[in-house]
XYZ file of C-alpha atoms in Angstrom:
484
model
C 17.057 -33.289 -52.832
C 13.736 -31.926 -54.053
C 13.755 -29.257 -51.332
C 16.995 -27.745 -52.627
C 15.799 -27.772 -56.245
C 12.488 -26.130 -55.354
C 14.196 -23.578 -53.117
C 16.577 -22.664 -55.931
C 13.649 -22.142 -58.311
C 11.798 -19.976 -55.810
C 14.859 -17.836 -55.131
C 15.377 -17.180 -58.818
C 11.705 -16.288 -59.187
C 11.511 -13.876 -56.264
C 15.041 -12.452 -56.263
C 14.984 -8.630 -56.514
C 15.843 -7.262 -59.933
C 18.842 -5.018 -60.279
C 18.137 -1.400 -61.065
C 19.743 0.334 -64.003
C 22.827 2.327 -63.192
C 22.275 6.053 -63.277
C 24.499 8.564 -65.060
C 27.724 8.981 -63.085
C 27.304 12.753 -62.837
C 23.804 12.459 -61.535
C 24.865 9.754 -59.133
C 27.677 11.871 -57.671
C 25.391 14.882 -57.390
C 22.758 12.861 -55.595
C 25.382 11.501 -53.213
C 26.639 15.007 -52.469
C 23.063 16.130 -51.890
C 22.490 13.380 -49.395
C 25.561 14.326 -47.392
C 24.058 17.524 -46.035
C 25.312 17.835 -42.454
C 22.630 17.746 -39.814
C 23.337 19.706 -36.630
C 23.464 17.479 -33.602
C 20.994 18.135 -30.856
C 22.822 17.690 -27.599
C 19.512 17.415 -25.765
C 18.050 14.704 -28.054
C 17.350 11.283 -26.544
C 19.902 8.663 -27.566
C 18.788 5.774 -29.808
C 18.772 3.116 -27.130
C 17.138 0.443 -29.314
C 19.834 0.525 -31.994
C 22.477 0.122 -29.324
C 21.130 -3.309 -28.425
C 22.984 -6.357 -29.754
C 21.650 -8.155 -32.824
C 20.462 -11.249 -30.966
C 18.298 -9.105 -28.664
C 16.800 -7.199 -31.598
C 16.015 -10.454 -33.388
C 14.268 -11.655 -30.268
C 12.141 -8.490 -30.176
C 11.287 -8.662 -33.880
C 10.324 -12.330 -33.600
C 7.229 -11.333 -31.592
C 5.931 -9.178 -34.462
C 3.997 -10.210 -37.511
C 6.482 -10.505 -40.374
C 4.836 -7.587 -42.178
C 5.680 -5.191 -39.353
C 9.114 -6.685 -38.803
C 9.929 -6.073 -42.476
C 8.736 -2.468 -42.154
C 11.649 -1.778 -39.801
C 14.095 -2.431 -42.668
C 13.631 1.168 -43.844
C 15.515 2.349 -40.767
C 18.936 1.177 -41.927
C 20.840 -1.624 -43.625
C 21.374 -3.212 -40.231
C 17.633 -3.574 -39.655
C 17.208 -5.032 -43.130
C 19.795 -7.703 -42.357
C 18.028 -8.467 -39.105
C 14.688 -8.984 -40.857
C 16.045 -11.604 -43.236
C 17.652 -13.547 -40.409
C 14.628 -13.972 -38.123
C 14.016 -17.569 -37.011
C 10.218 -17.256 -37.247
C 7.853 -16.292 -40.079
C 4.383 -15.014 -39.089
C 2.012 -14.117 -41.949
C -1.569 -12.855 -41.757
C -3.408 -11.780 -44.901
C -5.872 -9.706 -42.850
C -2.991 -7.345 -41.956
C -2.277 -6.504 -45.589
C -3.188 -2.887 -46.145
C -4.019 -3.284 -49.853
C -6.190 -6.387 -49.684
C -8.917 -4.751 -51.783
C -6.711 -4.581 -54.839
C -7.545 -6.981 -57.665
C -4.126 -8.601 -57.537
C -4.101 -8.861 -53.743
C -3.717 -12.639 -53.649
C -0.769 -12.642 -56.036
C 0.884 -9.777 -54.169
C 0.477 -11.563 -50.833
C 1.953 -14.759 -52.257
C 4.928 -12.838 -53.637
C 5.511 -11.050 -50.331
C 5.237 -14.279 -48.319
C 7.535 -16.320 -50.542
C 10.134 -13.544 -50.687
C 10.340 -13.378 -46.911
C 10.825 -17.142 -46.783
C 13.283 -17.922 -49.587
C 15.435 -14.769 -49.533
C 16.565 -15.222 -45.938
C 20.224 -15.418 -44.998
C 19.684 -18.283 -42.541
C 18.953 -21.777 -43.852
C 16.226 -23.002 -41.501
C 12.899 -21.764 -40.119
C 11.981 -22.594 -36.534
C 8.338 -21.534 -36.661
C 6.061 -20.781 -39.615
C 2.588 -19.387 -38.916
C 0.093 -18.559 -41.647
C -3.352 -17.108 -40.993
C -5.410 -16.626 -44.124
C -8.983 -15.603 -44.806
C -8.940 -14.451 -48.416
C -6.519 -16.619 -50.403
C -7.118 -19.869 -52.271
C -5.684 -23.341 -51.691
C -3.188 -23.160 -54.568
C -1.643 -20.026 -53.091
C -1.570 -21.569 -49.622
C 0.153 -24.623 -51.064
C 2.877 -22.552 -52.729
C 3.593 -20.619 -49.536
C 3.668 -23.772 -47.403
C 6.025 -25.482 -49.860
C 8.383 -22.523 -49.646
C 8.512 -22.883 -45.853
C 9.052 -26.638 -46.062
C 12.078 -26.070 -48.302
C 13.707 -24.239 -45.377
C 13.479 -27.319 -43.138
C 10.784 -25.773 -40.981
C 10.279 -27.275 -37.510
C 6.843 -25.881 -36.623
C 3.920 -25.182 -38.982
C 0.765 -23.449 -37.731
C -1.934 -22.942 -40.392
C -5.151 -21.100 -39.598
C -7.564 -21.011 -42.529
C -10.732 -18.972 -42.206
C -14.229 -19.824 -43.410
C -13.770 -17.936 -46.681
C -10.838 -20.087 -47.803
C -11.478 -23.083 -50.030
C -8.442 -25.136 -49.096
C -9.089 -28.864 -49.273
C -5.829 -30.309 -50.512
C -2.713 -29.303 -48.652
C 0.508 -30.055 -50.529
C 1.946 -33.547 -50.330
C 5.234 -32.014 -49.191
C 3.597 -31.097 -45.876
C 2.807 -34.752 -45.141
C 6.316 -36.006 -45.921
C 8.305 -33.255 -44.194
C 10.970 -34.983 -42.103
C 12.050 -31.787 -40.326
C 8.565 -31.102 -38.958
C 8.232 -31.354 -35.168
C 4.982 -29.413 -34.553
C 1.967 -29.309 -36.897
C -1.165 -27.292 -36.072
C -4.004 -27.109 -38.605
C -7.273 -25.242 -38.269
C -9.838 -24.937 -41.066
C -13.617 -25.389 -41.272
C -13.313 -27.329 -44.537
C -12.994 -30.904 -45.755
C -9.390 -32.026 -45.667
C -7.908 -34.571 -48.033
C -5.187 -36.772 -46.537
C -2.713 -38.227 -48.994
C -2.270 -42.000 -49.260
C 1.356 -41.723 -48.190
C 2.142 -39.887 -44.949
C 5.615 -39.861 -43.414
C 6.284 -37.512 -40.499
C 8.922 -39.410 -38.500
C 9.971 -36.459 -36.307
C 6.511 -35.045 -35.587
C 5.946 -34.686 -31.830
C 2.890 -32.397 -31.624
C -0.260 -32.573 -33.788
C -3.265 -30.252 -33.377
C -6.346 -30.549 -35.619
C -9.203 -28.063 -35.157
C -12.500 -27.784 -37.091
C -11.554 -30.278 -39.800
C -13.889 -32.549 -41.723
C -11.689 -35.390 -42.906
C -12.203 -36.789 -46.379
C -12.812 -40.533 -46.695
C -13.351 -43.356 -44.240
C -9.699 -43.953 -43.372
C -8.183 -40.482 -43.569
C -7.585 -40.046 -39.851
C -6.115 -43.502 -39.309
C -3.926 -43.011 -42.388
C -2.644 -39.741 -40.974
C -1.946 -41.289 -37.568
C -0.036 -44.188 -39.080
C 2.392 -41.718 -40.633
C 3.333 -40.059 -37.336
C 3.923 -42.900 -34.925
C 6.146 -40.949 -32.536
C 3.677 -38.284 -31.432
C 3.964 -36.984 -27.891
C 0.953 -34.624 -27.967
C -2.344 -34.992 -29.866
C -5.162 -32.423 -29.748
C -8.432 -32.982 -31.648
C -11.090 -30.272 -31.407
C -14.413 -30.036 -33.251
C -13.282 -32.467 -35.942
C -15.542 -34.685 -38.026
C -14.102 -38.081 -38.898
C -16.523 -39.052 -41.635
C -17.637 -42.676 -41.606
C -14.912 -43.988 -39.344
C -16.243 -46.651 -37.002
C -12.957 -47.408 -35.285
C -10.397 -44.741 -34.424
C -7.013 -46.194 -33.556
C -4.901 -44.055 -31.250
C -1.749 -46.120 -31.039
C 1.240 -44.015 -30.030
C 3.925 -45.567 -27.816
C 5.419 -42.173 -26.845
C 2.220 -40.108 -26.504
C 2.144 -38.117 -23.261
C -0.796 -35.750 -23.844
C -4.156 -36.558 -25.489
C -7.101 -34.161 -25.764
C -10.386 -34.895 -27.563
C -12.719 -31.902 -27.411
C -16.159 -31.745 -29.020
C -16.218 -27.997 -28.446
C -19.489 -26.184 -29.076
C -21.097 -29.034 -30.992
C -20.753 -27.575 -34.489
C -20.181 -30.978 -36.081
C -22.888 -33.359 -34.921
C -21.130 -36.479 -36.225
C -17.942 -35.903 -34.270
C -16.981 -39.341 -32.949
C -20.552 -40.489 -33.334
C -23.823 -38.814 -32.350
C -24.101 -40.058 -28.792
C -25.084 -43.624 -29.763
C -21.561 -44.979 -29.472
C -21.098 -45.224 -33.232
C -17.343 -44.867 -32.968
C -15.019 -47.103 -31.033
C -11.852 -45.551 -29.610
C -8.946 -47.952 -29.414
C -6.320 -46.339 -27.183
C -2.844 -47.797 -26.964
C -0.766 -45.149 -25.188
C 1.317 -46.750 -22.426
C 3.133 -43.490 -21.575
C 0.095 -41.181 -21.446
C 0.361 -38.546 -18.694
C -2.547 -36.189 -19.510
C -5.951 -37.178 -20.927
C -8.834 -34.808 -21.637
C -12.129 -36.035 -23.062
C -15.081 -33.705 -23.718
C -17.319 -35.490 -26.161
C -20.245 -37.869 -26.699
C -20.436 -41.352 -25.293
C -18.228 -43.718 -27.279
C -17.014 -47.222 -26.696
C -13.508 -47.313 -25.261
C -10.993 -50.100 -25.587
C -7.744 -49.506 -23.738
C -5.021 -51.897 -24.770
C -2.972 -51.102 -21.663
C -3.636 -49.726 -18.213
C -2.997 -45.998 -17.961
C -0.303 -46.515 -15.364
C 1.591 -43.336 -16.322
C -1.484 -41.094 -16.170
C -1.039 -38.005 -13.985
C -3.997 -35.758 -14.943
C -7.393 -36.538 -16.462
C -10.442 -34.399 -17.307
C -13.565 -36.365 -18.221
C -16.760 -34.723 -19.440
C -19.606 -36.130 -21.530
C -21.819 -33.857 -23.599
C -24.950 -35.979 -23.357
C -26.258 -38.478 -20.831
C -24.631 -41.871 -21.107
C -26.763 -44.784 -22.215
C -24.385 -47.681 -21.589
C -21.982 -47.913 -18.657
C -20.183 -50.684 -20.526
C -19.006 -48.175 -23.143
C -16.972 -46.159 -20.637
C -16.388 -48.544 -17.730
C -13.020 -49.622 -19.100
C -11.914 -45.994 -19.269
C -12.666 -45.291 -15.596
C -11.305 -48.575 -14.298
C -8.007 -48.433 -16.180
C -7.051 -44.956 -15.000
C -6.987 -46.017 -11.357
C -3.449 -44.641 -10.985
C -4.340 -41.047 -11.915
C -3.146 -38.332 -9.509
C -5.342 -35.368 -10.583
C -8.925 -35.869 -11.788
C -11.693 -33.566 -13.048
C -15.215 -34.982 -13.455
C -18.265 -33.262 -14.943
C -21.916 -33.706 -13.981
C -22.545 -36.329 -16.682
C -19.483 -38.338 -15.671
C -20.511 -38.273 -12.003
C -24.022 -39.380 -12.901
C -22.910 -42.523 -14.700
C -20.380 -43.299 -11.961
C -23.092 -43.069 -9.291
C -25.282 -45.493 -11.218
C -22.429 -47.999 -11.207
C -20.663 -47.342 -7.902
C -20.073 -51.005 -7.206
C -18.070 -51.363 -10.429
C -15.652 -48.529 -9.704
C -12.013 -49.257 -9.041
C -10.040 -47.657 -6.225
C -8.100 -44.535 -7.240
C -5.010 -45.559 -5.326
C -2.821 -42.511 -5.996
C -5.425 -39.759 -6.478
C -4.392 -36.598 -4.589
C -6.436 -33.874 -6.379
C -10.137 -34.092 -7.264
C -12.366 -31.454 -8.878
C -16.095 -32.038 -9.284
C -18.355 -29.886 -11.436
C -21.845 -30.990 -10.527
C -25.423 -30.326 -9.527
C -25.862 -33.609 -7.676
C -23.155 -34.780 -5.253
C -24.575 -38.166 -4.257
C -21.439 -39.785 -5.633
C -19.108 -37.789 -3.342
C -18.953 -40.304 -0.433
C -18.324 -43.171 -2.863
C -15.452 -41.352 -4.522
C -13.941 -40.345 -1.182
C -14.030 -43.972 -0.063
C -12.189 -44.955 -3.250
C -9.555 -42.199 -2.967
C -7.635 -43.003 0.231
C -4.727 -40.648 -0.559
C -6.810 -37.586 -1.548
C -5.276 -34.298 -0.343
C -7.230 -31.575 -2.172
C -10.937 -31.369 -3.064
C -12.554 -28.709 -5.291
C -16.330 -28.538 -5.765
C -17.577 -26.391 -8.630
C -21.218 -25.870 -7.811
C -24.190 -25.534 -10.122
C -26.716 -25.802 -7.314
C -27.753 -28.970 -5.533
C -30.626 -31.404 -5.578
C -31.625 -31.010 -1.937
C -33.177 -34.460 -1.621
C -29.990 -36.054 -2.961
C -27.556 -34.186 -0.755
C -29.577 -34.877 2.376
C -28.475 -38.521 2.353
C -24.869 -38.197 1.215
C -23.194 -37.532 4.533
C -22.266 -40.920 6.021
C -21.358 -41.527 9.636
C -18.433 -43.759 8.689
C -15.669 -41.378 7.719
C -13.465 -42.079 4.693
C -9.750 -42.538 5.322
C -8.772 -39.529 3.207
C -10.883 -37.146 5.321
C -9.311 -38.434 8.502
C -5.691 -38.566 7.371
C -4.939 -36.714 4.134
C -7.328 -33.955 2.951
C -5.693 -30.609 3.689
C -7.383 -28.223 1.220
C -11.046 -27.888 0.262
C -12.526 -25.250 -2.052
C -16.156 -24.464 -2.860
C -16.748 -22.473 -6.040
C -20.006 -20.560 -6.594
C -21.257 -21.170 -3.076
C -25.055 -20.815 -3.185
C -25.824 -20.965 0.518
C -28.692 -23.463 0.626
C -29.372 -25.473 3.768
C -27.548 -28.516 2.482
C -24.604 -26.423 1.312
C -24.071 -25.447 4.924
C -24.554 -29.044 6.066
C -21.826 -30.240 3.719
C -19.400 -27.518 4.849
C -20.178 -28.274 8.489
C -19.647 -32.000 7.937
C -16.230 -31.471 6.351
C -15.103 -29.017 9.042
C -16.187 -31.316 11.864
C -14.454 -34.383 10.452
C -11.412 -33.097 8.591
C -8.729 -33.913 11.135
C -5.761 -32.639 9.107
C -7.612 -29.886 7.233
C -5.451 -26.771 6.811
C -7.463 -24.563 4.481
C -11.059 -24.189 3.319
C -12.011 -21.606 0.700
C -15.606 -20.479 0.125
C -15.920 -18.568 -3.174
C -18.713 -16.825 -5.056
C -20.332 -15.067 -2.096
C -21.432 -11.987 -4.019
C -20.597 -8.496 -2.801
C -18.863 -8.361 0.585
C -21.251 -5.687 1.866
C -24.450 -7.627 1.139
C -26.457 -9.049 4.029
C -26.368 -12.555 2.516
C -22.586 -12.596 2.233
C -22.154 -11.294 5.749
C -24.533 -13.837 7.266
C -22.941 -16.671 5.272
C -19.422 -15.921 6.449
C -20.561 -15.500 10.060
C -22.522 -18.747 10.034
C -19.643 -20.799 8.634
C -17.165 -19.185 11.020
C -19.244 -20.480 13.962
C -19.130 -24.140 12.850
C -17.074 -26.458 15.088
C -13.770 -27.593 13.623
C -11.861 -30.801 14.099
C -8.564 -29.268 12.999
C -7.098 -26.618 15.276
C -4.920 -25.079 12.546
C -7.536 -24.698 9.806
C -7.899 -21.365 8.000
C -11.214 -20.441 6.356
C -11.067 -18.009 3.420
C -14.126 -16.223 2.035
C -13.800 -14.905 -1.524
C -16.280 -12.349 -2.830
C -17.094 -11.279 -6.372
C -14.683 -8.339 -6.238
C -11.879 -10.730 -5.155
C -11.628 -9.279 -1.641
C -10.641 -11.934 0.860
C -11.718 -12.341 4.458
C -9.891 -14.751 6.736
C -11.404 -16.628 9.625
C -8.847 -18.031 12.092
């Protein structure tokens, strides 16, 4: 195996050199000098840490950066043995005290490789490398050393000052790898051959992928993913992104702060997302409008968070997404998502199993339509950004939705502004929520202010359909006031 051959070479390169034997007389004298008796202090505190078993000490050391864990080896031989048997390796070049030295990069590489290859346990559970000052060749050597130890999790964080563009081929054919997390604001080259048969979790952050087919080539080499997280990545000239993973349970596509303007297109639906994930349970999408094609219904979907960065131009691009997640149980919708749904209310499917709904919006005209299409809804959260008064005035229908009559038990208002129509909406829900148990009004400012006091008093006087409802007022300092 190439791993064993490379590991053998690295061990011979970084093995500590033996020191010359000293003159026997000098050696005996030095030993006698070191055996000076030290008077015991009967009042001294006992060394409680050293009395702990080895497995507990290893657990404690595993939370430290490897540099500081290694520093404990000066305490005794026992601590040295513990350091070379830790299951995790955590390296950060910003923690190196002598990083201004000319040979800093070489010294860091030597330190990192020694801690990896001179261990007395064969495998590494977790390998984390954060680097800001070292080059791609050095990163490649360190990563290869970790791969030789059959590492299960690799987490690479490469700062803006690094020039890494080509990660070693060994990383893309590592059969022991279960978790791979890569973050670097650079262009990444993906090898033609990718084979990661045991990879379950893949996170890519801030990458610009080289070539038109790099991302699809990478995905084809890890067919058994269970979690995929893409954040602020640029996919080059890809026009179709195939997300075909039969075992995928969690998918997150996050545009982030908009650093890369060509991420999945520029808002003109330049990229088509083909999603074939029959076992998907969690889906988060925070990005531009793109055309969706879902091969299967999202029947296994439990949670979804949908947010569009810009206003949608074509309902057809996202209609399939909304209509095929009709079995979702927990749903978060942003202002832009609600806007496009309102414009196409008649095309919406019924959310048959939806029990939790969170809306982050300025305009709530869509609320009655969603409530009508969520007959099993039990909890409603409204994250307010203010309301369009003219819109809200006509959103309170006389015909009550089934969920408000039979199922909704908890309602929460975040950032309650206190406009006239805010009160009308609260009053409407209190008057018609037959099984309502709890309503929380948050963001009322300071509890001693006149506005907060008048708000809580006004809401407390509203008639209530449910006799057991509890109204909770939450102020900025987190003090709670209960209204029976």
